[in-house]
Short mmCIF file of C-alpha atoms and ligand atoms in Angstrom, two decimals:
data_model
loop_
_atom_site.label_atom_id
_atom_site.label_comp_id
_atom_site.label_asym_id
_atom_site.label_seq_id
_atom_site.Cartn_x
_atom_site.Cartn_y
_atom_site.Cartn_z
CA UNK A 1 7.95 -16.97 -201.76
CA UNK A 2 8.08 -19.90 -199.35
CA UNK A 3 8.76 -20.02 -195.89
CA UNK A 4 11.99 -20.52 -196.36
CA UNK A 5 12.96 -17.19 -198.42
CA UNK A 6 13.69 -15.69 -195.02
CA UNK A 7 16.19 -17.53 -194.17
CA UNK A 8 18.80 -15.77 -195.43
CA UNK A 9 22.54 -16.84 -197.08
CA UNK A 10 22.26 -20.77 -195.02
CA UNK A 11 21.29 -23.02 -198.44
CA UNK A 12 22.86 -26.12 -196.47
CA UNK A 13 20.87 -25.42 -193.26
CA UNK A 14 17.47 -24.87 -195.65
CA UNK A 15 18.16 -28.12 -197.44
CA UNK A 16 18.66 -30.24 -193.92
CA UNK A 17 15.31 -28.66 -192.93
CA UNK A 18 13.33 -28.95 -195.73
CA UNK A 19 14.04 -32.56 -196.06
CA UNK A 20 13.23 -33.35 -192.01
CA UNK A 21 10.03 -31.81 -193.26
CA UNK A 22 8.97 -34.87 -194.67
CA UNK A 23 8.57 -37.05 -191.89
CA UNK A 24 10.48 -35.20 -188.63
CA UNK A 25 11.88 -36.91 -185.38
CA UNK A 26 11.34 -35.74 -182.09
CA UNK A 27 13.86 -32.89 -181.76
CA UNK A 28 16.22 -30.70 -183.55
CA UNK A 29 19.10 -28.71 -182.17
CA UNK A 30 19.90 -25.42 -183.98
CA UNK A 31 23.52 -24.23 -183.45
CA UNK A 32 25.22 -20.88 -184.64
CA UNK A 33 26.08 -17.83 -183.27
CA UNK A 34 23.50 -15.18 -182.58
CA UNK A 35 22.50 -13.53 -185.72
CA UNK A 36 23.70 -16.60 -188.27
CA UNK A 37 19.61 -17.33 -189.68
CA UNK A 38 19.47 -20.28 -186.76
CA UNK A 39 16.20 -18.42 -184.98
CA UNK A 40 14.31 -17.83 -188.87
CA UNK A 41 15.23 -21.29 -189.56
CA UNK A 42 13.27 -22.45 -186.70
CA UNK A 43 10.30 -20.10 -187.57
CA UNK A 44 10.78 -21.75 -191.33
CA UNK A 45 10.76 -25.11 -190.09
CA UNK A 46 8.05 -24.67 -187.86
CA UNK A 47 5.45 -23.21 -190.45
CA UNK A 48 6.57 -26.22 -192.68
CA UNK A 49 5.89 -28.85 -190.48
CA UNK A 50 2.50 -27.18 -189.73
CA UNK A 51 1.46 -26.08 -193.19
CA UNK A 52 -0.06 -28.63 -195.49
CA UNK A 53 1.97 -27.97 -198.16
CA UNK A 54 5.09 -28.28 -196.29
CA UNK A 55 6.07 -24.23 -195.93
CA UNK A 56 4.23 -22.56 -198.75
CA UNK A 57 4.51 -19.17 -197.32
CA UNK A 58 1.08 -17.99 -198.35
CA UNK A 59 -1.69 -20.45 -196.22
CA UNK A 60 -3.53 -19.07 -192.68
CA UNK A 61 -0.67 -21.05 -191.08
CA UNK A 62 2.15 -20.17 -192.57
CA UNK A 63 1.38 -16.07 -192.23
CA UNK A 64 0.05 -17.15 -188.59
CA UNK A 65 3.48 -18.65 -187.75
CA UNK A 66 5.09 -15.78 -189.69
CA UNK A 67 3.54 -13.10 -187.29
CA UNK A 68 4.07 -15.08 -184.39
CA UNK A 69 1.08 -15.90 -184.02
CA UNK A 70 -0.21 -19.79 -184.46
CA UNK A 71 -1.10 -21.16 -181.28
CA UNK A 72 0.96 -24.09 -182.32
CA UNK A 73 4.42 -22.74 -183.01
CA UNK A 74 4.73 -21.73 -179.00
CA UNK A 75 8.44 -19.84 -178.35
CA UNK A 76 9.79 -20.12 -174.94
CA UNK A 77 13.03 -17.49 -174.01
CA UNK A 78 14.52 -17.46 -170.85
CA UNK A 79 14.47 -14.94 -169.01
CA UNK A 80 17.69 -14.39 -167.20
CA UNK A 81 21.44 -16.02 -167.77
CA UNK A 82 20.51 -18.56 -166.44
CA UNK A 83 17.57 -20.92 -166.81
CA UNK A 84 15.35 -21.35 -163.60
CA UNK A 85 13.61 -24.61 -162.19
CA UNK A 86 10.36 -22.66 -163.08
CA UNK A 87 11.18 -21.91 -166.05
CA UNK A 88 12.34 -25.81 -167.08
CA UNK A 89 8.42 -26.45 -165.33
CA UNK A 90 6.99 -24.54 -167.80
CA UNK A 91 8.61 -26.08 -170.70
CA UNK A 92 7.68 -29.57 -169.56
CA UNK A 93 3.95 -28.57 -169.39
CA UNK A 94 4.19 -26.50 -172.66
CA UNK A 95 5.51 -29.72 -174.45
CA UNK A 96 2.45 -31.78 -172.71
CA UNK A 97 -0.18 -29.64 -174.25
CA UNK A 98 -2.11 -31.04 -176.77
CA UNK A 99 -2.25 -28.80 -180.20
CA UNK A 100 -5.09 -25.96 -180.36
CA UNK A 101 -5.46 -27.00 -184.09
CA UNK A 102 -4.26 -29.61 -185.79
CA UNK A 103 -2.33 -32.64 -185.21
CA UNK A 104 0.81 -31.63 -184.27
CA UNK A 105 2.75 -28.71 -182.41
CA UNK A 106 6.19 -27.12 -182.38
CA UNK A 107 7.99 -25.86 -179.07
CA UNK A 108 10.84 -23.63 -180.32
CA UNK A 109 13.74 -23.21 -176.93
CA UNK A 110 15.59 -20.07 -177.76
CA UNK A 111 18.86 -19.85 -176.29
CA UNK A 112 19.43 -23.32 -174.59
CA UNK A 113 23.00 -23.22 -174.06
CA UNK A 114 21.69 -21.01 -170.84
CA UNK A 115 20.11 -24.15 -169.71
CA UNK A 116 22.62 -24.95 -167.12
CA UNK A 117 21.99 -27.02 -163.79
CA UNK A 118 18.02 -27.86 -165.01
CA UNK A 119 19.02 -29.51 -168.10
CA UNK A 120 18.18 -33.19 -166.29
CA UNK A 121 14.93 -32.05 -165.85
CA UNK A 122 14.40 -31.50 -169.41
CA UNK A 123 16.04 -34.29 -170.49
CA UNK A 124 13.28 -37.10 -170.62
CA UNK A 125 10.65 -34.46 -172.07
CA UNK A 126 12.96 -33.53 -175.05
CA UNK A 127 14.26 -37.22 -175.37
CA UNK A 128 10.32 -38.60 -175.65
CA UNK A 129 7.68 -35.87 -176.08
CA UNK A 130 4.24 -37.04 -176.85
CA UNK A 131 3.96 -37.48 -179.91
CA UNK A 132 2.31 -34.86 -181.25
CA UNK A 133 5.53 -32.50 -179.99
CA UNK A 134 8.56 -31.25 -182.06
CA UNK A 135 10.67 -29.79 -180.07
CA UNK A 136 13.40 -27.27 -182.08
CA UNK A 137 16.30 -26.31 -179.59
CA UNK A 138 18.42 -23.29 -180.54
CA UNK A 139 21.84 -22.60 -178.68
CA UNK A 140 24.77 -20.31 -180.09
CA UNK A 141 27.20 -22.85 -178.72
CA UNK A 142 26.52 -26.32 -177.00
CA UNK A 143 28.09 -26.19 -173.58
CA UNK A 144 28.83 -28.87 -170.85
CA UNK A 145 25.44 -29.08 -169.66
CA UNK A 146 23.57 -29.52 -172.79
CA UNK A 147 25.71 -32.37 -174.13
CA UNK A 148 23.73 -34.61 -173.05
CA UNK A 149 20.14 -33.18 -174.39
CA UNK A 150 22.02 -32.18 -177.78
CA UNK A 151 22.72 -36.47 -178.30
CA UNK A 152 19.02 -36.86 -178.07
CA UNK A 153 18.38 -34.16 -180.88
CA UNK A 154 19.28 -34.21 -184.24
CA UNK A 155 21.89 -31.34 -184.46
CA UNK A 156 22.05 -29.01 -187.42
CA UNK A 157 25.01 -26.38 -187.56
CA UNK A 158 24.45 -22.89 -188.58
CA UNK A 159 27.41 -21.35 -189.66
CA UNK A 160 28.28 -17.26 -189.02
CA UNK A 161 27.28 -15.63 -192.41
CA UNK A 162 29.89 -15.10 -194.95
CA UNK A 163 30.67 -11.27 -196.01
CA UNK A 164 28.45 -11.70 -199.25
CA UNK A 165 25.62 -13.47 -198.25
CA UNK A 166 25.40 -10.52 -195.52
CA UNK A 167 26.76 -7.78 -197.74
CA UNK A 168 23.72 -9.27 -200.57
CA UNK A 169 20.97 -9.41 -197.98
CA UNK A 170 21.52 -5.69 -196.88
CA UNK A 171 21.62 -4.67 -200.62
CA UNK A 172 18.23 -6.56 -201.04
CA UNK A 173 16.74 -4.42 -198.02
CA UNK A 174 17.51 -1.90 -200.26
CA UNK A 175 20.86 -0.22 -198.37
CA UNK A 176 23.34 1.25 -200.97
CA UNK A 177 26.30 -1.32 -202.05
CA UNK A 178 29.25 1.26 -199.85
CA UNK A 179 26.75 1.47 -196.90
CA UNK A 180 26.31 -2.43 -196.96
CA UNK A 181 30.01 -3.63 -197.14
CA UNK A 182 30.81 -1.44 -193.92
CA UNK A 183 28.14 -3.12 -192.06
CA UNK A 184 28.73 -6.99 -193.12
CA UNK A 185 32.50 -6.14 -192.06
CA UNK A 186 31.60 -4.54 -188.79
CA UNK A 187 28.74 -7.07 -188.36
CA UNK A 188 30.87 -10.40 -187.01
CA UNK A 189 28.73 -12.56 -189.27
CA UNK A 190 25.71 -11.12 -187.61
CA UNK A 191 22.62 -10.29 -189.89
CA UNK A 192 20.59 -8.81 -187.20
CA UNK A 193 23.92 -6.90 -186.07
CA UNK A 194 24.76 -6.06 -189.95
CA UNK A 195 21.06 -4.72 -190.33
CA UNK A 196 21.22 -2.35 -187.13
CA UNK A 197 24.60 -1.15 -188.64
CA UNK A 198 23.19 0.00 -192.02
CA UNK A 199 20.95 2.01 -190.41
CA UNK A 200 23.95 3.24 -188.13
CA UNK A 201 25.88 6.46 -189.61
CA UNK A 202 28.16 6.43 -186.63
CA UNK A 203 30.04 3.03 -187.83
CA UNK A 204 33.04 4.17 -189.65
CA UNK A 205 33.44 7.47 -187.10
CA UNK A 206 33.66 5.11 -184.46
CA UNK A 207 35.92 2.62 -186.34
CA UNK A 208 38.58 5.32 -186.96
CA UNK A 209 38.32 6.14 -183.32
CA UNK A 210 39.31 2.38 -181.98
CA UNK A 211 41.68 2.96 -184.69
CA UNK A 212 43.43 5.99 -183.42
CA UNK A 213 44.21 4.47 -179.69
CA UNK A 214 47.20 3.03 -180.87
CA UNK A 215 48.77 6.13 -181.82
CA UNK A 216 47.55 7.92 -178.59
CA UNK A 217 49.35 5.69 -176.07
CA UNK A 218 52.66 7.24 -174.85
CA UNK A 219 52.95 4.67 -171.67
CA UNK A 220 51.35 7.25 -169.24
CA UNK A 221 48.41 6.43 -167.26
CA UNK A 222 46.82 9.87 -167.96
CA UNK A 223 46.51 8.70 -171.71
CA UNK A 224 44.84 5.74 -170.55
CA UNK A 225 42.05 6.98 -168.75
CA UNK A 226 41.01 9.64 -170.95
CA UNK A 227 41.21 7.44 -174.04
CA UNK A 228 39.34 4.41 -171.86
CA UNK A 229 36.87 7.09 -171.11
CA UNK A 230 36.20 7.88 -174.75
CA UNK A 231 35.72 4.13 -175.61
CA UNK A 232 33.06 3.53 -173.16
CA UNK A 233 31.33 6.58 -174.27
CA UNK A 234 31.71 5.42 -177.63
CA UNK A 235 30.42 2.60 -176.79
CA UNK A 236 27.29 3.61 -174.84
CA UNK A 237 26.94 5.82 -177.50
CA UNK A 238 26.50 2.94 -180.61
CA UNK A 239 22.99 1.67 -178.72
CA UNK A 240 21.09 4.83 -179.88
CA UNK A 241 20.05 3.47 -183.33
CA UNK A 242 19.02 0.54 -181.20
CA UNK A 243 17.54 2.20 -178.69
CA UNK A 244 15.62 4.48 -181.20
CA UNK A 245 14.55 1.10 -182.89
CA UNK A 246 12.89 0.06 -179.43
CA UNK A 247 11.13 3.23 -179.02
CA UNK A 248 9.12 2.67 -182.30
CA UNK A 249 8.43 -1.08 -181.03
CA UNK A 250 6.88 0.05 -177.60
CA UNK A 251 5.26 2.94 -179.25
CA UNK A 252 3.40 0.48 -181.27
CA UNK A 253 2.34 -1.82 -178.41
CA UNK A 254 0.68 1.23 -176.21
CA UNK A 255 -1.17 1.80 -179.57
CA UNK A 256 -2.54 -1.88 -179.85
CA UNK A 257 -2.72 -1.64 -175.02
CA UNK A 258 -4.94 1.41 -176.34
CA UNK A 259 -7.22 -0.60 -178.80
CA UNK A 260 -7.36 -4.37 -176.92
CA UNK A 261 -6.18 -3.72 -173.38
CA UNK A 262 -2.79 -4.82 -171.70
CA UNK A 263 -3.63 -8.29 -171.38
CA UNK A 264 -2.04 -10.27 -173.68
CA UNK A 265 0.47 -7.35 -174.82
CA UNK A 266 2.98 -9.36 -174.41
CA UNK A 267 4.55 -5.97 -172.49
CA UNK A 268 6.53 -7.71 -170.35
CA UNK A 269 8.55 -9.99 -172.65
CA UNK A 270 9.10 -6.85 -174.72
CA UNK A 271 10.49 -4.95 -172.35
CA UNK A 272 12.66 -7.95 -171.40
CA UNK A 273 13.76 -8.86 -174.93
CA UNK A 274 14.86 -5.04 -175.10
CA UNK A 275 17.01 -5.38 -172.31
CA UNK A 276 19.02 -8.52 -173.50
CA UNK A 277 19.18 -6.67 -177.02
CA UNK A 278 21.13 -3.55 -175.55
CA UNK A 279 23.15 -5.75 -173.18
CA UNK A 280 23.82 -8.17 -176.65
CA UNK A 281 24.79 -4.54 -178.50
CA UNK A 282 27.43 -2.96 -176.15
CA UNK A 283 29.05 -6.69 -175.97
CA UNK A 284 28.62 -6.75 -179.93
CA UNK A 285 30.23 -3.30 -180.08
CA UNK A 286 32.90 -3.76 -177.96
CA UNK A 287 33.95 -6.87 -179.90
CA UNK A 288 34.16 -4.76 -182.90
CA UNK A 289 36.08 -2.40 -181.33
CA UNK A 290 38.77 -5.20 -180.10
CA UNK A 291 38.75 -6.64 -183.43
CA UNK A 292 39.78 -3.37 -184.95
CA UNK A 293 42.23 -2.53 -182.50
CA UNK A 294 44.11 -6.22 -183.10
CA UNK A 295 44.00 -5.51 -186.93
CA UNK A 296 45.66 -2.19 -186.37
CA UNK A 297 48.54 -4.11 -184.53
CA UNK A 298 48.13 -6.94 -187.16
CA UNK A 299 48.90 -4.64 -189.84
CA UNK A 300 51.80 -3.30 -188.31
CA UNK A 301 53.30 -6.50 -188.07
CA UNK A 302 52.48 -7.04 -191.64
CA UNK A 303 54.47 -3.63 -192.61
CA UNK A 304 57.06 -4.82 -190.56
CA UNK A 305 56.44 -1.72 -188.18
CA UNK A 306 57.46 -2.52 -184.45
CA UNK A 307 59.05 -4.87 -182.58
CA UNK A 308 57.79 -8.58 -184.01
CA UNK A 309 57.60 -9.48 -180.30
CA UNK A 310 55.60 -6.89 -178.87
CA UNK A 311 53.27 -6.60 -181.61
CA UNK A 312 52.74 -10.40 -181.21
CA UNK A 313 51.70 -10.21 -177.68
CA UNK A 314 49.78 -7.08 -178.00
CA UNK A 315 47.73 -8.88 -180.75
CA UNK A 316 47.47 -12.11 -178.06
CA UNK A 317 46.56 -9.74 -174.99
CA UNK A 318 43.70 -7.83 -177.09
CA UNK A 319 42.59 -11.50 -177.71
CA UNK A 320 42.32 -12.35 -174.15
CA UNK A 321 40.69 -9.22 -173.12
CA UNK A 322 37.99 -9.52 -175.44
CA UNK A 323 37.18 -13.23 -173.81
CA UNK A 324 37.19 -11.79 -170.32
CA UNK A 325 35.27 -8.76 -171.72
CA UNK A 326 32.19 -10.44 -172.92
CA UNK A 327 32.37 -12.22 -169.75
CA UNK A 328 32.17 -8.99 -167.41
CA UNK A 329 31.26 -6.13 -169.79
CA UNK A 330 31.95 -3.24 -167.63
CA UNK A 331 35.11 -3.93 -167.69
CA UNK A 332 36.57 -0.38 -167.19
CA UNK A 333 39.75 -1.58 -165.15
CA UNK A 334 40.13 -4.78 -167.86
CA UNK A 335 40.11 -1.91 -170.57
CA UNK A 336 42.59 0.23 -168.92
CA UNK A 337 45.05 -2.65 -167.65
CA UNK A 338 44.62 -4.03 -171.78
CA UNK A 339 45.48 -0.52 -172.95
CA UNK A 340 48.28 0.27 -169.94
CA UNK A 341 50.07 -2.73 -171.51
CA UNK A 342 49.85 -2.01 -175.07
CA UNK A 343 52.66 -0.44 -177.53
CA UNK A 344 52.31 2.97 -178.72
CA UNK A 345 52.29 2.62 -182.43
CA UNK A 346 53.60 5.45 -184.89
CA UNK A 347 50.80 6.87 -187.80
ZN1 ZN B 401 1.58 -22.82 -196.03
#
C-alpha cells in the first residue's frame, strides 16, 4: 500500500502527482469540490515528495505525514470566511522556515479560494519560495482573487466523484452494497459526505420527507410554515451522526490533555474544525434536500404531470434558492417565499 491508496476513485489526479514527484516546481493548486480526494491528494503528495522512495507508504515519514505528524508537511486552515492579514503573516513566515529534517518542506493551504483581499500579500511568497518550499494550494473553486496566485501554480483539477468510485469506496469500508448506493446518491460527489451518510439511518426517512412537500402545498400560507418548520428541523436534525462523530474525537483529545497536558492539543483547531464541519453539514443537507425536491418536479414533467410551464419554473426557482441558500443558510423566509411559490403536485 503506497501513499497513494488513499486517494480514493481520482486515477488521473494520482498519475499528475506521482509524476511531479520526480522533480516538483514551486507550487501546485488543487481544485475540486469539498469531499472530491483534493485534501488526501495533498497529504499523498506531500509524503512522496518527502519519502525517499517517492510515497512508499510504510517509511517513518510516510506514517509521520500520514498521522499528521512530520514537522515538514505543516497544514495551515483558515480560520474564518475570510482570510485575515495575520493569518497571510503567518503563511509567509511558515514558508520561510527552514525544514526540521531533511532537505525540503511542504506547506499545504487548505481552502484558498477564502483568500480574498490578502491574496497580494501572498503572491511573491507562493510565486518564489525558497527553495527548499513546496507550496500545495487547495481551493474548491478558484475565485476572482486567486486568479492571479493560481497562474503562478501548476493547477491540477479534481473532479466530484462519480457514483461508483463512491458507491465502491463505501463497500470497501465495509458498508453493505443497498446502504452504500443511498449514500453515494445523497452524497453530491462527496466522499467525506457519502461516508457520514452510511453511517446515517435517517437518509432515506428524510429523503421521502423533502419528497412529500410537493404534495402538501395547497397555496395557503399555513401549509407553508408548518412544512418550512419540519424542514429545518429535519435539517438540524441530520448533524447528530456528525455531531456524535465529534463527541468521540474530543473525547479522545481530553484522554491524550489527561496523559501530555493541553499544550500542544491542538484543542483549539479542533474545536474550530468542528464548527466549519456542522456549518459544511446543514449547507450539505439542505442541498440534498433542494436537489430532491427539483427531481420530484423533474419527474413530473417527465410523466407529463402539470402544467409544462409551471413545472419549468418551479424546477428554475428551486435552482435559485439553493444558490442564495448556501449563501445565507438560515434562510427561513428564502425557504418559505421558495415553497409559497411552488405548485402543489398530485401523488
Ligand atoms: Zn515512504
Amino acid at each position: 500500500m503506497t501513499v497513494w491508496s488513499a486517494v480514493e476513485g481520482q486515477p488521473g489526479v494520482v498519475a499528475q502527482l506521482q509524476a511531479a514527484t520526480v522533480s516538483p516546481v514551486h507550487a501546485y493548486l488543487l481544485v475540486g469540490p469539498p469531499g472530491a480526494g483534493a485534501r488526501a491528494a495533498a497529504d499523498a503528495f506531500g509524503a512522496a515528495l518527502l519519502c525517499p522512495h517517492g510515497g512508499c507508504g510504510e517509511c517513518r515519514d510516510c506514517r509521520l505525514v500520514a498521522a499528521g505528524e512530520h514537522p515538514d508537511v505543516v497544514s495551515f486552515v483558515p480560520a474564518g470566511a475570510s482570510l485575515l492579514r495575520a493569518e497571510g503573516e503567518e503563511i509567509v513566515r511558515l514558508a520561510m522556515r527552514t525544514p526540521v529534517e531533511g532537505r525540503r518542506k511542504v506547506l499545504v493551504l487548505h481552502e484558498m479560494h477564502k483568500v480574498s483581499v490578502i491574496a497580494p500579500m501572498l503572491l511573491k511568497t507562493i510565486e518564489e519560495p525558497p527553495e527548499s518550499t513546496v507550496f500545495v494550494v487547495l481551493a474548491d473553486h478558484v475565485p476572482p482573487e486567486l486568479v492571479t496566485i493560481a497562474s503562478r501554480c501548476v493547477t491540477i483539477e479534481v473532479p466530484p466523484l462519480p457514483l461508483a468510485a463512491l458507491e465502491a469506496a463505501l463497500v470497501a469500508d465495509g458498508t453493505d452494497p443497498a446502504t452504500a448506493a443511498v449514500a453515494a446518491a445523497a452524497s453530491g460527489g462527496n466522499l467525506e459526505r457519502a461516508r457520514l451518510l452510511a453511517t446515517d439511518t435517517g437518509v432515506a426517512a428524510r429523503r421521502e420527507q423533502w419528497a412529500t412537500v410537493p404534495r402538501r402545498l395547497d397555496g395557503t400560507g399555513a401549509a407553508v410554515v408548518v412544512l418550512v418548520d419540519e424542514l429545518r428541523t429535519l435539517v438540524e436534525g441530520a448533524s447528530a451522526p456528525l455531531v456524535a462523530q465529534q463527541e468521540a474525537e474530543v473525547a479522545e483529545l481530553e484522554e491524550r490533555v489527561a496523559q501530555y497536558g493541553e499544550r500542544g492539543s491542538g484543542r483549539r483547531r479542533l474545536e474550530e474544525a468542528h464548527k466549519r464541519a456542522l456549518r459544511r453539514n446543514r449547507t450539505d443537507e439542505l442541498r440534498f434536500g433542494l436537489a430532491t425536491l427539483a427531481g420530484g418536479y423533474g419527474r413530473a414533467l417527465a410523466d407529463g404531470r402539470g402544467e409544462v410551464v409551471e413545472l419549468v419554473d418551479a424546477v428554475r426557482a428551486i435552482d435559485r434558492a439553493a444558490e442564495a441558500l448556501l449563501r445565507n443558510p438560515n434562510g427561513t423566509l428564502l425557504l418559505q417565499a421558495l415553497l409559497l411559490g411552488l405548485p402543489a403536485l398530485s401523488a
